[in-house]
């Protein structure tokens, strides 16, 4: 059963070594992520699942100890998914889960076993709900660390350029995440999300599936759009 969740953005720039001189610009987001992970630790889970989007080669489950790296972003920094309790698997974490692993390392996570799950950005809403239910049934007390960005079309300099639909989409997502509104998350338009490059849509809808009939309450801890990309941090408990 899902007992708590943390929703965090997953840009590599969240990692100070990657952001370099621009690192202070996301200090507030990092602080909010730490607060959200604190909610997970307080829930005393039997299992933590780190969830995010991945390309074709990075989908599927990842066991505890799976390595990730930020070398592709020009920095000599490696991470692991939770404490490395077994020999490192051959596969590497997709970027979204590597950022999640970095957050766990930063907060010194040692409260429960950790697994990772990478999914396609295009995962259908119905399948998202099914996946969420499956994750919630993995243990008596399950927590999710949900990694995903909102739209990438908030400004002219955004990766997806300016789209007037982006701000309303992000506002709806923020309201749903901040109030743990499962129905509103389910109602997010997957086609619009794809057009707005909102990579968090599928992970958020998986969270909605996991949270069915749990009565969890939500709190929005951070909402901003630096670099024209919507970043949201929320905690459910």
PDB file of C-alpha atoms in Angstrom:
ATOM      1  CA  UNK A   1       0.000   0.000   0.000  1.00  0.00           C
ATOM      2  CA  UNK A   2       1.233   3.477  -0.811  1.00  0.00           C
ATOM      3  CA  UNK A   3       1.883   5.405   2.403  1.00  0.00           C
ATOM      4  CA  UNK A   4       3.775   8.450   1.100  1.00  0.00           C
ATOM      5  CA  UNK A   5       5.181   9.987  -2.062  1.00  0.00           C
ATOM      6  CA  UNK A   6       7.570  12.740  -3.040  1.00  0.00           C
ATOM      7  CA  UNK A   7       7.343  14.445  -6.426  1.00  0.00           C
ATOM      8  CA  UNK A   8      10.512  16.130  -7.668  1.00  0.00           C
ATOM      9  CA  UNK A   9      11.780  17.577 -10.952  1.00  0.00           C
ATOM     10  CA  UNK A  10      14.577  15.723 -12.700  1.00  0.00           C
ATOM     11  CA  UNK A  11      16.779  18.178 -14.623  1.00  0.00           C
ATOM     12  CA  UNK A  12      20.499  17.361 -14.422  1.00  0.00           C
ATOM     13  CA  UNK A  13      20.913  21.030 -13.446  1.00  0.00           C
ATOM     14  CA  UNK A  14      19.500  20.091 -10.053  1.00  0.00           C
ATOM     15  CA  UNK A  15      22.940  18.582  -9.398  1.00  0.00           C
ATOM     16  CA  UNK A  16      25.253  21.495  -8.454  1.00  0.00           C
ATOM     17  CA  UNK A  17      28.282  19.994 -10.166  1.00  0.00           C
ATOM     18  CA  UNK A  18      26.345  19.967 -13.441  1.00  0.00           C
ATOM     19  CA  UNK A  19      24.879  23.442 -12.964  1.00  0.00           C
ATOM     20  CA  UNK A  20      28.301  24.871 -11.999  1.00  0.00           C
ATOM     21  CA  UNK A  21      28.016  28.668 -11.739  1.00  0.00           C
ATOM     22  CA  UNK A  22      24.246  28.570 -12.130  1.00  0.00           C
ATOM     23  CA  UNK A  23      23.801  26.184  -9.178  1.00  0.00           C
ATOM     24  CA  UNK A  24      22.427  28.820  -6.723  1.00  0.00           C
ATOM     25  CA  UNK A  25      19.470  29.422  -9.055  1.00  0.00           C
ATOM     26  CA  UNK A  26      17.985  26.052  -8.012  1.00  0.00           C
ATOM     27  CA  UNK A  27      18.851  26.169  -4.311  1.00  0.00           C
ATOM     28  CA  UNK A  28      15.184  26.598  -3.379  1.00  0.00           C
ATOM     29  CA  UNK A  29      14.204  23.602  -5.511  1.00  0.00           C
ATOM     30  CA  UNK A  30      16.905  21.459  -3.895  1.00  0.00           C
ATOM     31  CA  UNK A  31      15.740  22.474  -0.426  1.00  0.00           C
ATOM     32  CA  UNK A  32      12.147  21.587  -1.308  1.00  0.00           C
ATOM     33  CA  UNK A  33      13.254  18.197  -2.631  1.00  0.00           C
ATOM     34  CA  UNK A  34      15.053  17.513   0.641  1.00  0.00           C
ATOM     35  CA  UNK A  35      11.900  18.379   2.567  1.00  0.00           C
ATOM     36  CA  UNK A  36       9.857  16.041   0.364  1.00  0.00           C
ATOM     37  CA  UNK A  37      12.295  13.184   0.909  1.00  0.00           C
ATOM     38  CA  UNK A  38      12.016  13.817   4.623  1.00  0.00           C
ATOM     39  CA  UNK A  39       8.323  12.940   4.359  1.00  0.00           C
ATOM     40  CA  UNK A  40       9.291   9.604   2.796  1.00  0.00           C
ATOM     41  CA  UNK A  41      11.718   8.811   5.598  1.00  0.00           C
ATOM     42  CA  UNK A  42       9.105   9.696   8.216  1.00  0.00           C
ATOM     43  CA  UNK A  43       6.689   7.215   6.632  1.00  0.00           C
ATOM     44  CA  UNK A  44       9.017   4.299   7.502  1.00  0.00           C
ATOM     45  CA  UNK A  45       8.437   2.357   4.264  1.00  0.00           C
ATOM     46  CA  UNK A  46       9.223  -1.269   3.601  1.00  0.00           C
ATOM     47  CA  UNK A  47      10.124  -0.338  -0.001  1.00  0.00           C
ATOM     48  CA  UNK A  48      10.976   2.856  -1.849  1.00  0.00           C
ATOM     49  CA  UNK A  49      10.503   2.935  -5.625  1.00  0.00           C
ATOM     50  CA  UNK A  50      12.169   5.709  -7.611  1.00  0.00           C
ATOM     51  CA  UNK A  51      10.092   6.343 -10.715  1.00  0.00           C
ATOM     52  CA  UNK A  52      10.912   8.370 -13.833  1.00  0.00           C
ATOM     53  CA  UNK A  53      10.849   8.421 -17.601  1.00  0.00           C
ATOM     54  CA  UNK A  54      13.455   6.718 -19.750  1.00  0.00           C
ATOM     55  CA  UNK A  55      14.298   6.066 -23.360  1.00  0.00           C
ATOM     56  CA  UNK A  56      13.944   2.658 -24.940  1.00  0.00           C
ATOM     57  CA  UNK A  57      17.220   1.339 -23.505  1.00  0.00           C
ATOM     58  CA  UNK A  58      16.606   2.577 -19.986  1.00  0.00           C
ATOM     59  CA  UNK A  59      13.145   1.243 -19.253  1.00  0.00           C
ATOM     60  CA  UNK A  60      12.162  -1.461 -16.865  1.00  0.00           C
ATOM     61  CA  UNK A  61      13.110  -2.167 -13.273  1.00  0.00           C
ATOM     62  CA  UNK A  62      16.487  -1.338 -11.764  1.00  0.00           C
ATOM     63  CA  UNK A  63      17.678  -3.104  -8.602  1.00  0.00           C
ATOM     64  CA  UNK A  64      19.243  -1.410  -5.625  1.00  0.00           C
ATOM     65  CA  UNK A  65      22.845  -0.487  -6.294  1.00  0.00           C
ATOM     66  CA  UNK A  66      22.365   0.220 -10.018  1.00  0.00           C
ATOM     67  CA  UNK A  67      24.894   2.884 -11.053  1.00  0.00           C
ATOM     68  CA  UNK A  68      24.182   6.167 -12.774  1.00  0.00           C
ATOM     69  CA  UNK A  69      26.477   8.874 -14.063  1.00  0.00           C
ATOM     70  CA  UNK A  70      26.567  12.537 -15.030  1.00  0.00           C
ATOM     71  CA  UNK A  71      29.713  12.194 -17.108  1.00  0.00           C
ATOM     72  CA  UNK A  72      27.659  12.831 -20.231  1.00  0.00           C
ATOM     73  CA  UNK A  73      27.035  16.329 -18.872  1.00  0.00           C
ATOM     74  CA  UNK A  74      30.717  17.067 -18.510  1.00  0.00           C
ATOM     75  CA  UNK A  75      31.282  16.292 -14.834  1.00  0.00           C
ATOM     76  CA  UNK A  76      33.104  13.428 -13.139  1.00  0.00           C
ATOM     77  CA  UNK A  77      30.231  12.348 -10.915  1.00  0.00           C
ATOM     78  CA  UNK A  78      28.708   8.894 -10.441  1.00  0.00           C
ATOM     79  CA  UNK A  79      25.810   7.778  -8.242  1.00  0.00           C
ATOM     80  CA  UNK A  80      24.133   4.567  -7.146  1.00  0.00           C
ATOM     81  CA  UNK A  81      20.493   3.793  -6.510  1.00  0.00           C
ATOM     82  CA  UNK A  82      20.422   3.423  -2.770  1.00  0.00           C
ATOM     83  CA  UNK A  83      23.145   1.707  -0.755  1.00  0.00           C
ATOM     84  CA  UNK A  84      25.147  -0.657  -2.974  1.00  0.00           C
ATOM     85  CA  UNK A  85      24.189  -3.913  -1.313  1.00  0.00           C
ATOM     86  CA  UNK A  86      25.197  -6.152  -4.217  1.00  0.00           C
ATOM     87  CA  UNK A  87      27.614  -6.085  -7.189  1.00  0.00           C
ATOM     88  CA  UNK A  88      26.836  -3.284  -9.625  1.00  0.00           C
ATOM     89  CA  UNK A  89      24.529  -4.369 -12.467  1.00  0.00           C
ATOM     90  CA  UNK A  90      25.677  -3.842 -16.027  1.00  0.00           C
ATOM     91  CA  UNK A  91      22.870  -1.406 -16.893  1.00  0.00           C
ATOM     92  CA  UNK A  92      23.007   2.274 -15.994  1.00  0.00           C
ATOM     93  CA  UNK A  93      20.188   4.412 -14.654  1.00  0.00           C
ATOM     94  CA  UNK A  94      18.407   6.753 -17.068  1.00  0.00           C
ATOM     95  CA  UNK A  95      18.954  10.422 -16.288  1.00  0.00           C
ATOM     96  CA  UNK A  96      15.693  10.892 -14.389  1.00  0.00           C
ATOM     97  CA  UNK A  97      16.547   8.060 -11.994  1.00  0.00           C
ATOM     98  CA  UNK A  98      20.168   9.193 -11.711  1.00  0.00           C
ATOM     99  CA  UNK A  99      18.904  12.545 -10.431  1.00  0.00           C
ATOM    100  CA  UNK A 100      16.671  10.653  -8.010  1.00  0.00           C
ATOM    101  CA  UNK A 101      19.641   8.575  -6.849  1.00  0.00           C
ATOM    102  CA  UNK A 102      21.624  11.782  -6.336  1.00  0.00           C
ATOM    103  CA  UNK A 103      18.814  13.185  -4.157  1.00  0.00           C
ATOM    104  CA  UNK A 104      18.817  10.014  -2.062  1.00  0.00           C
ATOM    105  CA  UNK A 105      22.589  10.154  -1.619  1.00  0.00           C
ATOM    106  CA  UNK A 106      22.377  13.837  -0.722  1.00  0.00           C
ATOM    107  CA  UNK A 107      19.856  13.137   2.020  1.00  0.00           C
ATOM    108  CA  UNK A 108      21.663  10.021   3.240  1.00  0.00           C
ATOM    109  CA  UNK A 109      18.799   7.625   2.528  1.00  0.00           C
ATOM    110  CA  UNK A 110      19.139   4.379   4.462  1.00  0.00           C
ATOM    111  CA  UNK A 111      15.572   3.816   5.619  1.00  0.00           C
ATOM    112  CA  UNK A 112      14.343   1.028   3.315  1.00  0.00           C
ATOM    113  CA  UNK A 113      15.282  -1.044   0.273  1.00  0.00           C
ATOM    114  CA  UNK A 114      15.260   0.953  -2.964  1.00  0.00           C
ATOM    115  CA  UNK A 115      14.250  -0.016  -6.489  1.00  0.00           C
ATOM    116  CA  UNK A 116      13.992   2.024  -9.684  1.00  0.00           C
ATOM    117  CA  UNK A 117      11.489   1.961 -12.523  1.00  0.00           C
ATOM    118  CA  UNK A 118      11.949   3.696 -15.857  1.00  0.00           C
ATOM    119  CA  UNK A 119       8.891   4.139 -18.073  1.00  0.00           C
ATOM    120  CA  UNK A 120       8.175   5.627 -21.475  1.00  0.00           C
ATOM    121  CA  UNK A 121       6.986   9.234 -21.626  1.00  0.00           C
ATOM    122  CA  UNK A 122       4.240   7.990 -23.932  1.00  0.00           C
ATOM    123  CA  UNK A 123       2.891   5.328 -21.553  1.00  0.00           C
ATOM    124  CA  UNK A 124      -0.889   5.331 -21.931  1.00  0.00           C
ATOM    125  CA  UNK A 125      -2.918   6.684 -18.979  1.00  0.00           C
ATOM    126  CA  UNK A 126      -4.665   3.338 -18.501  1.00  0.00           C
ATOM    127  CA  UNK A 127      -1.341   1.531 -18.294  1.00  0.00           C
ATOM    128  CA  UNK A 128      -0.041   4.203 -15.926  1.00  0.00           C
ATOM    129  CA  UNK A 129      -2.908   3.466 -13.552  1.00  0.00           C
ATOM    130  CA  UNK A 130      -2.241  -0.268 -13.756  1.00  0.00           C
ATOM    131  CA  UNK A 131       1.461   0.251 -13.094  1.00  0.00           C
ATOM    132  CA  UNK A 132       0.678   2.397 -10.074  1.00  0.00           C
ATOM    133  CA  UNK A 133      -1.582  -0.256  -8.602  1.00  0.00           C
ATOM    134  CA  UNK A 134       1.087  -2.892  -9.145  1.00  0.00           C
ATOM    135  CA  UNK A 135       3.712  -0.766  -7.376  1.00  0.00           C
ATOM    136  CA  UNK A 136       1.412  -0.055  -4.438  1.00  0.00           C
ATOM    137  CA  UNK A 137       0.950  -3.791  -3.942  1.00  0.00           C
ATOM    138  CA  UNK A 138       4.654  -4.552  -3.766  1.00  0.00           C
ATOM    139  CA  UNK A 139       4.876  -4.242   0.029  1.00  0.00           C
ATOM    140  CA  UNK A 140       2.817  -3.395   3.080  1.00  0.00           C
ATOM    141  CA  UNK A 141       4.279   0.129   3.195  1.00  0.00           C
ATOM    142  CA  UNK A 142       5.421   1.525  -0.161  1.00  0.00           C
ATOM    143  CA  UNK A 143       6.813   4.987  -0.852  1.00  0.00           C
ATOM    144  CA  UNK A 144       7.344   6.536  -4.283  1.00  0.00           C
ATOM    145  CA  UNK A 145       9.937   9.103  -5.329  1.00  0.00           C
ATOM    146  CA  UNK A 146       8.375  10.427  -8.528  1.00  0.00           C
ATOM    147  CA  UNK A 147      10.793  12.214 -10.839  1.00  0.00           C
ATOM    148  CA  UNK A 148       9.396  14.357 -13.635  1.00  0.00           C
ATOM    149  CA  UNK A 149       9.262  17.873 -15.083  1.00  0.00           C
ATOM    150  CA  UNK A 150       6.227  19.856 -16.162  1.00  0.00           C
ATOM    151  CA  UNK A 151       6.094  21.624 -19.543  1.00  0.00           C
ATOM    152  CA  UNK A 152       9.218  22.790 -21.361  1.00  0.00           C
ATOM    153  CA  UNK A 153       7.431  25.580 -23.219  1.00  0.00           C
ATOM    154  CA  UNK A 154       7.058  28.398 -20.706  1.00  0.00           C
ATOM    155  CA  UNK A 155       9.263  31.040 -22.378  1.00  0.00           C
ATOM    156  CA  UNK A 156      10.732  31.948 -25.741  1.00  0.00           C
ATOM    157  CA  UNK A 157      14.074  30.475 -24.649  1.00  0.00           C
ATOM    158  CA  UNK A 158      12.555  27.251 -23.304  1.00  0.00           C
ATOM    159  CA  UNK A 159      13.598  23.958 -24.923  1.00  0.00           C
ATOM    160  CA  UNK A 160      10.185  23.740 -26.597  1.00  0.00           C
ATOM    161  CA  UNK A 161       9.798  27.478 -27.270  1.00  0.00           C
ATOM    162  CA  UNK A 162       6.825  29.440 -25.927  1.00  0.00           C
ATOM    163  CA  UNK A 163       3.411  27.778 -25.967  1.00  0.00           C
ATOM    164  CA  UNK A 164       0.487  29.633 -24.400  1.00  0.00           C
ATOM    165  CA  UNK A 165      -1.002  26.335 -23.248  1.00  0.00           C
ATOM    166  CA  UNK A 166       2.016  25.530 -21.066  1.00  0.00           C
ATOM    167  CA  UNK A 167       1.281  27.759 -18.064  1.00  0.00           C
ATOM    168  CA  UNK A 168      -2.328  26.543 -17.665  1.00  0.00           C
ATOM    169  CA  UNK A 169      -1.198  22.921 -18.006  1.00  0.00           C
ATOM    170  CA  UNK A 170       1.478  23.401 -15.353  1.00  0.00           C
ATOM    171  CA  UNK A 171      -0.963  25.193 -13.053  1.00  0.00           C
ATOM    172  CA  UNK A 172      -3.417  22.301 -13.310  1.00  0.00           C
ATOM    173  CA  UNK A 173      -0.651  19.801 -12.566  1.00  0.00           C
ATOM    174  CA  UNK A 174       0.528  21.871  -9.602  1.00  0.00           C
ATOM    175  CA  UNK A 175      -2.985  22.015  -8.142  1.00  0.00           C
ATOM    176  CA  UNK A 176      -3.437  18.272  -8.560  1.00  0.00           C
ATOM    177  CA  UNK A 177      -0.066  17.406  -7.032  1.00  0.00           C
ATOM    178  CA  UNK A 178      -0.464  19.933  -4.236  1.00  0.00           C
ATOM    179  CA  UNK A 179      -3.831  18.527  -3.175  1.00  0.00           C
ATOM    180  CA  UNK A 180      -3.221  14.837  -3.977  1.00  0.00           C
ATOM    181  CA  UNK A 181      -6.108  15.031  -6.444  1.00  0.00           C
ATOM    182  CA  UNK A 182      -5.960  11.605  -8.075  1.00  0.00           C
ATOM    183  CA  UNK A 183      -8.834  12.300 -10.465  1.00  0.00           C
ATOM    184  CA  UNK A 184      -7.246  15.527 -11.702  1.00  0.00           C
ATOM    185  CA  UNK A 185      -3.944  13.772 -12.353  1.00  0.00           C
ATOM    186  CA  UNK A 186      -5.740  11.079 -14.315  1.00  0.00           C
ATOM    187  CA  UNK A 187      -7.446  13.792 -16.347  1.00  0.00           C
ATOM    188  CA  UNK A 188      -4.190  15.322 -17.605  1.00  0.00           C
ATOM    189  CA  UNK A 189      -4.201  15.183 -21.406  1.00  0.00           C
ATOM    190  CA  UNK A 190      -1.425  12.858 -22.533  1.00  0.00           C
ATOM    191  CA  UNK A 191      -1.348  14.282 -26.072  1.00  0.00           C
ATOM    192  CA  UNK A 192      -1.118  17.853 -24.807  1.00  0.00           C
ATOM    193  CA  UNK A 193       1.566  16.813 -22.341  1.00  0.00           C
ATOM    194  CA  UNK A 194       3.610  15.361 -25.195  1.00  0.00           C
ATOM    195  CA  UNK A 195       3.218  18.534 -27.261  1.00  0.00           C
ATOM    196  CA  UNK A 196       4.370  20.601 -24.283  1.00  0.00           C
ATOM    197  CA  UNK A 197       7.269  18.203 -23.560  1.00  0.00           C
ATOM    198  CA  UNK A 198       5.959  17.560 -20.045  1.00  0.00           C
ATOM    199  CA  UNK A 199       7.951  14.445 -19.148  1.00  0.00           C
ATOM    200  CA  UNK A 200       6.324  14.157 -15.725  1.00  0.00           C
ATOM    201  CA  UNK A 201       2.864  13.251 -17.035  1.00  0.00           C
ATOM    202  CA  UNK A 202       3.323   9.469 -17.065  1.00  0.00           C
ATOM    203  CA  UNK A 203       5.057   9.258 -13.646  1.00  0.00           C
ATOM    204  CA  UNK A 204       2.379  11.515 -12.128  1.00  0.00           C
ATOM    205  CA  UNK A 205      -0.389   9.326 -13.507  1.00  0.00           C
ATOM    206  CA  UNK A 206       1.370   6.231 -12.157  1.00  0.00           C
ATOM    207  CA  UNK A 207       1.368   7.961  -8.771  1.00  0.00           C
ATOM    208  CA  UNK A 208      -2.366   8.538  -9.171  1.00  0.00           C
ATOM    209  CA  UNK A 209      -2.884   4.825  -9.770  1.00  0.00           C
ATOM    210  CA  UNK A 210      -0.818   3.925  -6.719  1.00  0.00           C
ATOM    211  CA  UNK A 211      -2.721   6.370  -4.521  1.00  0.00           C
ATOM    212  CA  UNK A 212      -6.211   5.069  -5.279  1.00  0.00           C
ATOM    213  CA  UNK A 213      -8.329   4.760  -2.118  1.00  0.00           C
ATOM    214  CA  UNK A 214      -5.449   5.734   0.173  1.00  0.00           C
ATOM    215  CA  UNK A 215      -6.768   9.089   1.382  1.00  0.00           C
ATOM    216  CA  UNK A 216      -3.312  10.674   1.211  1.00  0.00           C
ATOM    217  CA  UNK A 217      -3.052  14.448   1.566  1.00  0.00           C
ATOM    218  CA  UNK A 218      -0.759  16.561  -0.587  1.00  0.00           C
ATOM    219  CA  UNK A 219       1.357  19.659  -0.122  1.00  0.00           C
ATOM    220  CA  UNK A 220       2.978  21.724  -2.892  1.00  0.00           C
ATOM    221  CA  UNK A 221       6.470  22.690  -1.725  1.00  0.00           C
ATOM    222  CA  UNK A 222       7.864  24.412  -4.829  1.00  0.00           C
ATOM    223  CA  UNK A 223       6.567  25.760  -8.136  1.00  0.00           C
ATOM    224  CA  UNK A 224       8.640  27.705 -10.648  1.00  0.00           C
ATOM    225  CA  UNK A 225       9.767  27.664 -14.266  1.00  0.00           C
ATOM    226  CA  UNK A 226      13.474  28.488 -14.454  1.00  0.00           C
ATOM    227  CA  UNK A 227      14.893  28.180 -17.944  1.00  0.00           C
ATOM    228  CA  UNK A 228      11.320  27.986 -19.248  1.00  0.00           C
ATOM    229  CA  UNK A 229      10.696  24.512 -17.794  1.00  0.00           C
ATOM    230  CA  UNK A 230       8.108  23.886 -15.113  1.00  0.00           C
ATOM    231  CA  UNK A 231       9.547  22.395 -11.930  1.00  0.00           C
ATOM    232  CA  UNK A 232       7.193  21.139  -9.214  1.00  0.00           C
ATOM    233  CA  UNK A 233       7.928  19.613  -5.818  1.00  0.00           C
ATOM    234  CA  UNK A 234       5.166  18.033  -3.736  1.00  0.00           C
ATOM    235  CA  UNK A 235       4.821  15.641  -0.828  1.00  0.00           C
ATOM    236  CA  UNK A 236       1.969  13.227  -0.173  1.00  0.00           C
ATOM    237  CA  UNK A 237       1.400  11.542   3.176  1.00  0.00           C
TER     238      UNK A 237
END
